[in-house]
PDB file of N, CA and C in Angstrom:
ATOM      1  N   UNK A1313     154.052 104.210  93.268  1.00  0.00           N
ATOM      2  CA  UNK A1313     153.170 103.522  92.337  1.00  0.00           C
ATOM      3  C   UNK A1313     153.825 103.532  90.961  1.00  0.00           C
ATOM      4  N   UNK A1314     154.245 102.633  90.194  1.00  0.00           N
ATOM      5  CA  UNK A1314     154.503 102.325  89.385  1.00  0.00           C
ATOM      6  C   UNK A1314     153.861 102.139  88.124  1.00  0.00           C
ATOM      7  N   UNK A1315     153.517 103.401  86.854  1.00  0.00           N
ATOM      8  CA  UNK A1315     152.784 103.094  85.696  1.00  0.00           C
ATOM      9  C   UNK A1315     153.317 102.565  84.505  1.00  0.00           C
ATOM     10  N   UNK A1316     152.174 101.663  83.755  1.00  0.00           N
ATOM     11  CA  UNK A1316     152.849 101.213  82.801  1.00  0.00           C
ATOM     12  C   UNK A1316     152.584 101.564  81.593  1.00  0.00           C
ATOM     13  N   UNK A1317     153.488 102.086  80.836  1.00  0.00           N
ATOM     14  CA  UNK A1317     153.881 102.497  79.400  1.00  0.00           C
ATOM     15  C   UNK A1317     154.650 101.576  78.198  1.00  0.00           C
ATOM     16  N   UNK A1318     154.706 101.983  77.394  1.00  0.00           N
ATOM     17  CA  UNK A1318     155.180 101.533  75.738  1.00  0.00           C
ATOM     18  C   UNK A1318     156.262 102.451  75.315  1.00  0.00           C
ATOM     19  N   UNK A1319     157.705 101.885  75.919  1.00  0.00           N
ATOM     20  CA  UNK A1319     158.343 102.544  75.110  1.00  0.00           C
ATOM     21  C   UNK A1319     159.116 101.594  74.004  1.00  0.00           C
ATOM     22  N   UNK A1320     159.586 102.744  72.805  1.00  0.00           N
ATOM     23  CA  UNK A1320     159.881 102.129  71.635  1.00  0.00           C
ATOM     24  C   UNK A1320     161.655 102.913  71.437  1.00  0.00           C
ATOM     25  N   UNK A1321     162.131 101.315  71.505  1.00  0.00           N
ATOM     26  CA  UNK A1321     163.634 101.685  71.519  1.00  0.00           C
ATOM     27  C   UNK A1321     163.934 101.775  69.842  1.00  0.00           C
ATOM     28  N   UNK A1322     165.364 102.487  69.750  1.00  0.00           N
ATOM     29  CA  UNK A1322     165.820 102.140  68.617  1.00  0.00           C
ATOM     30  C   UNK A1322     167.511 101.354  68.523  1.00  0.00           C
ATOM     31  N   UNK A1323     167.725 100.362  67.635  1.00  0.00           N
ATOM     32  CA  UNK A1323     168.964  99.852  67.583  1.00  0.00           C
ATOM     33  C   UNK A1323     169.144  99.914  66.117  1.00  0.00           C
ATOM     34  N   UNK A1324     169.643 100.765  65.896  1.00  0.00           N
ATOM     35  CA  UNK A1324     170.654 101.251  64.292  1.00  0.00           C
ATOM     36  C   UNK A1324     169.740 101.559  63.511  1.00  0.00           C
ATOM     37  N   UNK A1325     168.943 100.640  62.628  1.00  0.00           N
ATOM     38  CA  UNK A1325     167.759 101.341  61.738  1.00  0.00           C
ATOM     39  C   UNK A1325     166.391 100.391  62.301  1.00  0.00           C
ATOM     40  N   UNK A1326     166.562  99.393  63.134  1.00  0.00           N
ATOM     41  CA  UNK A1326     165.153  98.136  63.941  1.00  0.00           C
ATOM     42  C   UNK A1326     164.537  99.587  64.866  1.00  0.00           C
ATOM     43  N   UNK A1327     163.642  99.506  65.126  1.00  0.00           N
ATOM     44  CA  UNK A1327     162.829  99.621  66.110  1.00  0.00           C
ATOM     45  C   UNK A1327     162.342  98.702  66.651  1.00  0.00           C
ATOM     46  N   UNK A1328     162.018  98.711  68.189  1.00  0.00           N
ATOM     47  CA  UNK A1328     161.433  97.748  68.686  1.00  0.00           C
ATOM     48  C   UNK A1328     160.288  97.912  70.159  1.00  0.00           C
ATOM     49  N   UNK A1329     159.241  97.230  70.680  1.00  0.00           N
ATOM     50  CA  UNK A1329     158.784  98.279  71.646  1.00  0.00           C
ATOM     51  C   UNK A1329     158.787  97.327  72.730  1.00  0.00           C
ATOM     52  N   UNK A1330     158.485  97.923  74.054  1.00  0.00           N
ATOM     53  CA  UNK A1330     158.775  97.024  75.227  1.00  0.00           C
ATOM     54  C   UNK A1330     157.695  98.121  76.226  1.00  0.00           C
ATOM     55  N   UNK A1331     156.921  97.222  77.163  1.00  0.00           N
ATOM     56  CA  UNK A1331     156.244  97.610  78.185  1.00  0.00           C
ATOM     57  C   UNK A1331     157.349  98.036  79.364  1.00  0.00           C
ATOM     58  N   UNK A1332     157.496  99.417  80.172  1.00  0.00           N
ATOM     59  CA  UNK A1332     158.213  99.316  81.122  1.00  0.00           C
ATOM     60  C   UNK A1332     157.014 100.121  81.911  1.00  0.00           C
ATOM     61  N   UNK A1333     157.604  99.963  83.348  1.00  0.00           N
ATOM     62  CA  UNK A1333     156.903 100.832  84.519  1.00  0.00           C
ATOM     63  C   UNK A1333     157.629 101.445  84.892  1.00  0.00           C
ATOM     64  N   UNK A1334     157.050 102.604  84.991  1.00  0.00           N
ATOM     65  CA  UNK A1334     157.752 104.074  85.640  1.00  0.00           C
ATOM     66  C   UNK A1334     156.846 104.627  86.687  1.00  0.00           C
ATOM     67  N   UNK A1335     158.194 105.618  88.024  1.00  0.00           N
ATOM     68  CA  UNK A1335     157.464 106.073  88.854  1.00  0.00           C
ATOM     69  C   UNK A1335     156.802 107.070  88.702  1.00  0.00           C
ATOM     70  N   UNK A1336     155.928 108.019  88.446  1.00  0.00           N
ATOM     71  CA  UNK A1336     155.436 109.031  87.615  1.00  0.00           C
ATOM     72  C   UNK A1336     156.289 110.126  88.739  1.00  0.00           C
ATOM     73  N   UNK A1337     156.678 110.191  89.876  1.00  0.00           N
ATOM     74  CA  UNK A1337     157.200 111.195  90.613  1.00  0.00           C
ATOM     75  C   UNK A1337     158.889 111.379  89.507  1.00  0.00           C
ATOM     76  N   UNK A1338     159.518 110.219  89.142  1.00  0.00           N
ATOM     77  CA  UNK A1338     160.700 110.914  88.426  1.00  0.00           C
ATOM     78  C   UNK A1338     160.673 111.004  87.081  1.00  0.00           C
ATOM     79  N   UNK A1339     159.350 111.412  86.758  1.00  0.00           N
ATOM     80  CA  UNK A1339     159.368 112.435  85.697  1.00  0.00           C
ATOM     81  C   UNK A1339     159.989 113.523  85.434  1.00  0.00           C
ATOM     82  N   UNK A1340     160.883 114.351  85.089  1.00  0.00           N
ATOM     83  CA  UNK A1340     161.259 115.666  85.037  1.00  0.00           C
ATOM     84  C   UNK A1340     160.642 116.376  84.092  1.00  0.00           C
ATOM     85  N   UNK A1341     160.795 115.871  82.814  1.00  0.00           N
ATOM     86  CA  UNK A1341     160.153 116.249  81.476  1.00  0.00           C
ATOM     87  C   UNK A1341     159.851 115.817  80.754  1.00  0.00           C
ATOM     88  N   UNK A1342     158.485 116.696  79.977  1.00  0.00           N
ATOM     89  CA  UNK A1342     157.999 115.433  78.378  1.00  0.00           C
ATOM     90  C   UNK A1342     157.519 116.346  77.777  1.00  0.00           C
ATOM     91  N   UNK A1343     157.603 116.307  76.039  1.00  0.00           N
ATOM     92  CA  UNK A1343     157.161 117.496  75.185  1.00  0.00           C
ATOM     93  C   UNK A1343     156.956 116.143  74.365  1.00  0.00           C
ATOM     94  N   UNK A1344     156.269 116.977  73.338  1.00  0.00           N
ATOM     95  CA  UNK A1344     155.711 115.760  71.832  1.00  0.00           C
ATOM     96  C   UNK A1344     157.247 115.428  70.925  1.00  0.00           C
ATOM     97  N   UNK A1345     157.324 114.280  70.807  1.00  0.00           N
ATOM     98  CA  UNK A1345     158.581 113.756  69.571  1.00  0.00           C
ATOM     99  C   UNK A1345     158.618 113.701  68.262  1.00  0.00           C
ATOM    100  N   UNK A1346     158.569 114.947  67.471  1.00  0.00           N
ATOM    101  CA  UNK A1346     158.097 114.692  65.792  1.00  0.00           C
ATOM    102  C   UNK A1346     158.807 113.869  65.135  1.00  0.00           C
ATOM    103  N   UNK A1347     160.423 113.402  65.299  1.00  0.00           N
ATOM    104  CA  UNK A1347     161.271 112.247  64.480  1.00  0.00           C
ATOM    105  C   UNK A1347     160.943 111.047  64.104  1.00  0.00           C
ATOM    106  N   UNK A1348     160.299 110.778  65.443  1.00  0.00           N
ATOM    107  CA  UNK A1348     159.703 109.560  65.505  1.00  0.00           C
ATOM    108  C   UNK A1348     158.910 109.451  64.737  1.00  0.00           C
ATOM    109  N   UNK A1349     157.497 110.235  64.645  1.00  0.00           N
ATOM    110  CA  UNK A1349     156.264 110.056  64.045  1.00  0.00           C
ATOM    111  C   UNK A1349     156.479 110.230  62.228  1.00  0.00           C
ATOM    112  N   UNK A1350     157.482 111.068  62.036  1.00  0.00           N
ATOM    113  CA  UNK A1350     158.122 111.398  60.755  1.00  0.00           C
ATOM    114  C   UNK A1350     158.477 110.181  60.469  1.00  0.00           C
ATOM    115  N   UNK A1351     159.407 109.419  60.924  1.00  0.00           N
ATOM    116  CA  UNK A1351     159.816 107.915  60.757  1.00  0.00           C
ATOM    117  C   UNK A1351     158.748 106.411  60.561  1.00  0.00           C
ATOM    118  N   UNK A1352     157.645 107.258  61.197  1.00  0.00           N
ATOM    119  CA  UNK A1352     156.238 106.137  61.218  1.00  0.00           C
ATOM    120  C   UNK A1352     155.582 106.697  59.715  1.00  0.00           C
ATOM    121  N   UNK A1353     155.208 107.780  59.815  1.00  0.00           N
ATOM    122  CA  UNK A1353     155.022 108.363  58.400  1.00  0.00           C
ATOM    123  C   UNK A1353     155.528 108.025  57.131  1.00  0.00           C
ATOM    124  N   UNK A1354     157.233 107.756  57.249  1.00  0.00           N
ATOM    125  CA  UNK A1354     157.746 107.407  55.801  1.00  0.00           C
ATOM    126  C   UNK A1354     158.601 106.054  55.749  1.00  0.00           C
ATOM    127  N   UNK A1355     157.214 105.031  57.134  1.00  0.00           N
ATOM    128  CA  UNK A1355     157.552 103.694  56.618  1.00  0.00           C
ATOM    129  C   UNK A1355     158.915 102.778  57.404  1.00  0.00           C
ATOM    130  N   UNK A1356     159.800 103.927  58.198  1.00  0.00           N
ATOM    131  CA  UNK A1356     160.900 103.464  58.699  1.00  0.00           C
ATOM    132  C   UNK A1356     160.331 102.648  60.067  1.00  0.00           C
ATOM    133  N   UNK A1357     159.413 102.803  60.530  1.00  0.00           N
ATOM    134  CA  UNK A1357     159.189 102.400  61.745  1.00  0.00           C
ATOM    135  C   UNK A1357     158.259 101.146  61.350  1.00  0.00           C
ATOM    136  N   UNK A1358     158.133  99.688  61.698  1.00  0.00           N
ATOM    137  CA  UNK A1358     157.642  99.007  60.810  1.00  0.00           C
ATOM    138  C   UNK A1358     157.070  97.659  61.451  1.00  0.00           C
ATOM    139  N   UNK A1359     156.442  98.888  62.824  1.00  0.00           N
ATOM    140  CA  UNK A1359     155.785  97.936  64.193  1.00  0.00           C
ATOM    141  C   UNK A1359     154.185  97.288  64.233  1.00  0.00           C
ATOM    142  N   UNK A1360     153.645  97.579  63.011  1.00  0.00           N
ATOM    143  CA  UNK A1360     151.940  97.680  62.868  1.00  0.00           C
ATOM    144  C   UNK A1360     151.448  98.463  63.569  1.00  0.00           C
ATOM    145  N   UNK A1361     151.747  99.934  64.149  1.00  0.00           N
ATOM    146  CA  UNK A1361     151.271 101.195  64.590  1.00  0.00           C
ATOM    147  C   UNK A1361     150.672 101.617  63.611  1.00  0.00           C
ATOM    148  N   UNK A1362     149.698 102.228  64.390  1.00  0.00           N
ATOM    149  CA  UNK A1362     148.619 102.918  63.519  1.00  0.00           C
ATOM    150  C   UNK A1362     149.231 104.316  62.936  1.00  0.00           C
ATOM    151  N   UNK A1363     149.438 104.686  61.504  1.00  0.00           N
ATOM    152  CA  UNK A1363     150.139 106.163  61.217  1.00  0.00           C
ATOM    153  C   UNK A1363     149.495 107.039  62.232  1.00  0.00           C
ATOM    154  N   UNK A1364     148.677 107.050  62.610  1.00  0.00           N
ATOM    155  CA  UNK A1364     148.156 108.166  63.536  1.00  0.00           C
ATOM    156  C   UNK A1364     148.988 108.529  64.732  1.00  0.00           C
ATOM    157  N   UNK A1365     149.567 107.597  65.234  1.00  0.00           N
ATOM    158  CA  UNK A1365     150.330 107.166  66.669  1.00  0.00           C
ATOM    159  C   UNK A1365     151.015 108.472  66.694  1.00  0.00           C
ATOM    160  N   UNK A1366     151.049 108.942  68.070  1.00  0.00           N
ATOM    161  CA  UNK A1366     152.122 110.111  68.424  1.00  0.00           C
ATOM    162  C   UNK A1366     153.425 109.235  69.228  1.00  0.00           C
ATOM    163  N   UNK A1367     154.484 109.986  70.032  1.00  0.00           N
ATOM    164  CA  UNK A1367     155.619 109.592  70.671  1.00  0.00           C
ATOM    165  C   UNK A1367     155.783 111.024  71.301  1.00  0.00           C
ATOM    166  N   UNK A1368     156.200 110.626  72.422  1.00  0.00           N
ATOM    167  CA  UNK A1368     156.771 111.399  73.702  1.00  0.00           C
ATOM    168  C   UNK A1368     157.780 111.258  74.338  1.00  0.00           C
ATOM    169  N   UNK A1369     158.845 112.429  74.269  1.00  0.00           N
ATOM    170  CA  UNK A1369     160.354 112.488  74.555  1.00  0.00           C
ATOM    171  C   UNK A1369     159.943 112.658  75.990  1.00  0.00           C
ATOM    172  N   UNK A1370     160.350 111.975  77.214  1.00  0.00           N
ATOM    173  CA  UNK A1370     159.904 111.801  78.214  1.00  0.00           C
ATOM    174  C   UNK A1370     162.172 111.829  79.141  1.00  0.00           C
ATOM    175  N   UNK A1371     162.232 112.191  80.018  1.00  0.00           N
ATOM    176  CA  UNK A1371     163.307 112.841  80.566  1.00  0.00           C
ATOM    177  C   UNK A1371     163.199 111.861  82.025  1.00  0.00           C
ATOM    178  N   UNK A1372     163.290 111.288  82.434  1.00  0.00           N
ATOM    179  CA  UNK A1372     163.229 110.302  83.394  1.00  0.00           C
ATOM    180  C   UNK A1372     164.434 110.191  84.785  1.00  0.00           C
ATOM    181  N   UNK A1373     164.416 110.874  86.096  1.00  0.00           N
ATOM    182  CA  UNK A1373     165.362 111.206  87.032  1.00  0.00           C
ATOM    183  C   UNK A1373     165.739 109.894  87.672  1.00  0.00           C
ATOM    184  N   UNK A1374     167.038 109.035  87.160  1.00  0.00           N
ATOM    185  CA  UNK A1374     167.400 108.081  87.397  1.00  0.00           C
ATOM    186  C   UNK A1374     168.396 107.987  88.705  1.00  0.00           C
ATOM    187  N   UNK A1375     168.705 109.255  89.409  1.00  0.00           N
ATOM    188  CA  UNK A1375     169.169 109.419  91.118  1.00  0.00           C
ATOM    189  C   UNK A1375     170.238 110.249  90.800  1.00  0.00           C
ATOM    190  N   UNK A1376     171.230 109.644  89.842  1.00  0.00           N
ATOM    191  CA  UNK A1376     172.612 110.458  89.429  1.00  0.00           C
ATOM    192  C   UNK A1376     172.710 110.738  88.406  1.00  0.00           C
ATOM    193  N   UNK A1377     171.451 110.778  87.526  1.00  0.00           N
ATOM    194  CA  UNK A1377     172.013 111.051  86.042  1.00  0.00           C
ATOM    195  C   UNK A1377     170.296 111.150  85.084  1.00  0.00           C
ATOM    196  N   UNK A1378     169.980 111.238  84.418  1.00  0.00           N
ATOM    197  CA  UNK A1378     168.559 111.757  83.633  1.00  0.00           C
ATOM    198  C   UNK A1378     168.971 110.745  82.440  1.00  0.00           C
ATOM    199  N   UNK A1379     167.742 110.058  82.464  1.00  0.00           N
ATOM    200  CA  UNK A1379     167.369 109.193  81.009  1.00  0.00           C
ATOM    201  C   UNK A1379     166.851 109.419  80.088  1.00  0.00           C
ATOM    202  N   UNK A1380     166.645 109.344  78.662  1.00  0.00           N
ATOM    203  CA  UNK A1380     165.934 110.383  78.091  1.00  0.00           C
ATOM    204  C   UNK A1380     165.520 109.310  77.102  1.00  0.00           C
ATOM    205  N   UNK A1381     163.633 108.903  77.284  1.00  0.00           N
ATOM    206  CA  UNK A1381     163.465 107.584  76.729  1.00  0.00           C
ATOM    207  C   UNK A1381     162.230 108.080  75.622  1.00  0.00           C
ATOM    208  N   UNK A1382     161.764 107.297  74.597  1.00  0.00           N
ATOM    209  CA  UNK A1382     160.804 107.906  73.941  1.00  0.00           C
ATOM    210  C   UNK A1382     159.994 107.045  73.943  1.00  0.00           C
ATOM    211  N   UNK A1383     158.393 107.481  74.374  1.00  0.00           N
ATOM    212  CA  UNK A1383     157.127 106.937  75.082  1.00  0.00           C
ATOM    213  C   UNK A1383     155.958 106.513  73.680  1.00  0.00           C
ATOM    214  N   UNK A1384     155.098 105.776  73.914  1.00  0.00           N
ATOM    215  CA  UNK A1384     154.222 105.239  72.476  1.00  0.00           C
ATOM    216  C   UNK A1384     153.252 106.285  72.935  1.00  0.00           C
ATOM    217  N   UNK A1385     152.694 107.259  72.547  1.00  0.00           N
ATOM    218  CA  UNK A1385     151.405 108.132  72.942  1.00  0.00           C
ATOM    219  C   UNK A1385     151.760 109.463  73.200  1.00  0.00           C
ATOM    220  N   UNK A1386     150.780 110.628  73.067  1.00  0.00           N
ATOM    221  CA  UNK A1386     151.289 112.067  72.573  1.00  0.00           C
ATOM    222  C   UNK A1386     151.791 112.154  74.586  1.00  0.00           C
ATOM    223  N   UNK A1387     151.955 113.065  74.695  1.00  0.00           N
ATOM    224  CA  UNK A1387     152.340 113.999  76.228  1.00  0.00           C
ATOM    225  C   UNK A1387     150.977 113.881  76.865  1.00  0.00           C
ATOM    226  N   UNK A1388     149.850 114.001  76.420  1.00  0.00           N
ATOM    227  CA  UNK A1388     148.467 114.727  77.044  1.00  0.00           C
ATOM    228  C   UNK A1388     148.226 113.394  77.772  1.00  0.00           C
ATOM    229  N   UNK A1389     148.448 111.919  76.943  1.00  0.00           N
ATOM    230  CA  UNK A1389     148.273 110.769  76.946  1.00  0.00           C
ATOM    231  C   UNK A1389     148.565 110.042  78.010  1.00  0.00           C
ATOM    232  N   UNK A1390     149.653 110.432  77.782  1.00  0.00           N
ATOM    233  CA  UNK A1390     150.470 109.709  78.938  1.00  0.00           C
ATOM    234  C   UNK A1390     150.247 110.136  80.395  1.00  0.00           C
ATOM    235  N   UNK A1391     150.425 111.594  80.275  1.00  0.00           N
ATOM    236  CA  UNK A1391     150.010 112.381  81.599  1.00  0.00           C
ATOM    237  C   UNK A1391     148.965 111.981  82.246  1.00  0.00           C
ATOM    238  N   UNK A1392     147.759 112.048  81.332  1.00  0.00           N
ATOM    239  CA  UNK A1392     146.354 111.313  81.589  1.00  0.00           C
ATOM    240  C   UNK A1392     146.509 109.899  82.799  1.00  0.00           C
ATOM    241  N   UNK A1393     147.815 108.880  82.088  1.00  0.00           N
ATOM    242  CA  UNK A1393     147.516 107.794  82.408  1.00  0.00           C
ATOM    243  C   UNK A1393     148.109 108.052  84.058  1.00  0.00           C
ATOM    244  N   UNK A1394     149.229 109.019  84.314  1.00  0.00           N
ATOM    245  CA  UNK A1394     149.355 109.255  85.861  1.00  0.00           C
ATOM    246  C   UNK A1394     148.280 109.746  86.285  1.00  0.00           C
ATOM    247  N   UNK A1395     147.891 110.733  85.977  1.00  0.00           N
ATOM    248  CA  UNK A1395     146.821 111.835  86.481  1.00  0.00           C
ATOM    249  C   UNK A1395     145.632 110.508  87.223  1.00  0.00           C
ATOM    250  N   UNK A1396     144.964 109.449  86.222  1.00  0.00           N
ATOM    251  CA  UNK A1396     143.925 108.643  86.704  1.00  0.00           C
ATOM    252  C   UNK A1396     144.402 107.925  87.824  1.00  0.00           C
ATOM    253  N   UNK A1397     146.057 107.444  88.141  1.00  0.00           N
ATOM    254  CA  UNK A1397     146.343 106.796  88.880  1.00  0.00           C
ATOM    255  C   UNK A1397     146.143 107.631  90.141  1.00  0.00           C
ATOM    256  N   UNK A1398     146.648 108.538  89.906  1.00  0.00           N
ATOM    257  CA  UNK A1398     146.537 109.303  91.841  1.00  0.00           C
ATOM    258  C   UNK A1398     145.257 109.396  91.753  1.00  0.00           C
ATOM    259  N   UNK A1399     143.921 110.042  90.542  1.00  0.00           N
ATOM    260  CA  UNK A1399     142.986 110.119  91.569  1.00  0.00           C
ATOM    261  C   UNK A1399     142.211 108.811  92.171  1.00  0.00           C
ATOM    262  N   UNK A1400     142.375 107.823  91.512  1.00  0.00           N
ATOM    263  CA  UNK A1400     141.994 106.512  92.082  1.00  0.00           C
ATOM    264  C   UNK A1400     142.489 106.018  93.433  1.00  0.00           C
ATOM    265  N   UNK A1401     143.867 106.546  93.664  1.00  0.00           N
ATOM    266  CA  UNK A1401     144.300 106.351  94.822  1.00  0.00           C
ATOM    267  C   UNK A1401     143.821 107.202  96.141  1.00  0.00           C
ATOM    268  N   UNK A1402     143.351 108.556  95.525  1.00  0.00           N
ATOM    269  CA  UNK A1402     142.824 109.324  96.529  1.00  0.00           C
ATOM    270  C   UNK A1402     141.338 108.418  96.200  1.00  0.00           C
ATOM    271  N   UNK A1403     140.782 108.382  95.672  1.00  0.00           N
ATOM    272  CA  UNK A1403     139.448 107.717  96.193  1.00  0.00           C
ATOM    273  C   UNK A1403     139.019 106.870  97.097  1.00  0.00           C
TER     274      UNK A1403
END
């Protein structure tokens, strides 16, 4: 099952964001991203996000090698959005 998220790339000083789907099984890891939100804070990031917005360093098991992408929404958030998918599926 395939979920869909907001991640926000960076190219030199642009930011930019893009919907991708991920399998929530090759997850490896995700903790909260303060650079990012520091960067939304002092204006560098310049997407019409709400200052409030968190970001999540998210670690992604690509078969031979680990991706390491940064997600629009804190860790709890995101998790949430797998967590509802399986239990809907068990329902």
């Amino acid at each position: 099952m395939l979920i869909p998220v907001v991640r926000i790339y960076k190219n030199g000083v642009d930011y930019y964001l893009k919907e991708i789907f991920i399998n929530p099984r090759n997850i490896v890891y995700m903790s909260e991203e303060v650079s990012f939100k520091r960067n939304l804070l002092e204006g560098k990031i310049n997407l019409g996000l709400h200052p409030g917005t968190e970001f999540t360093r998210a670690k992604i098991n690509m078969g031979d090698y680990l991706e390491d992408i940064i997600l629009v929404g804190n860790p709890k958030t995101i998790e949430g959005k797998f967590y509802r998918v399986k239990k809907l599926l068990r329902d």
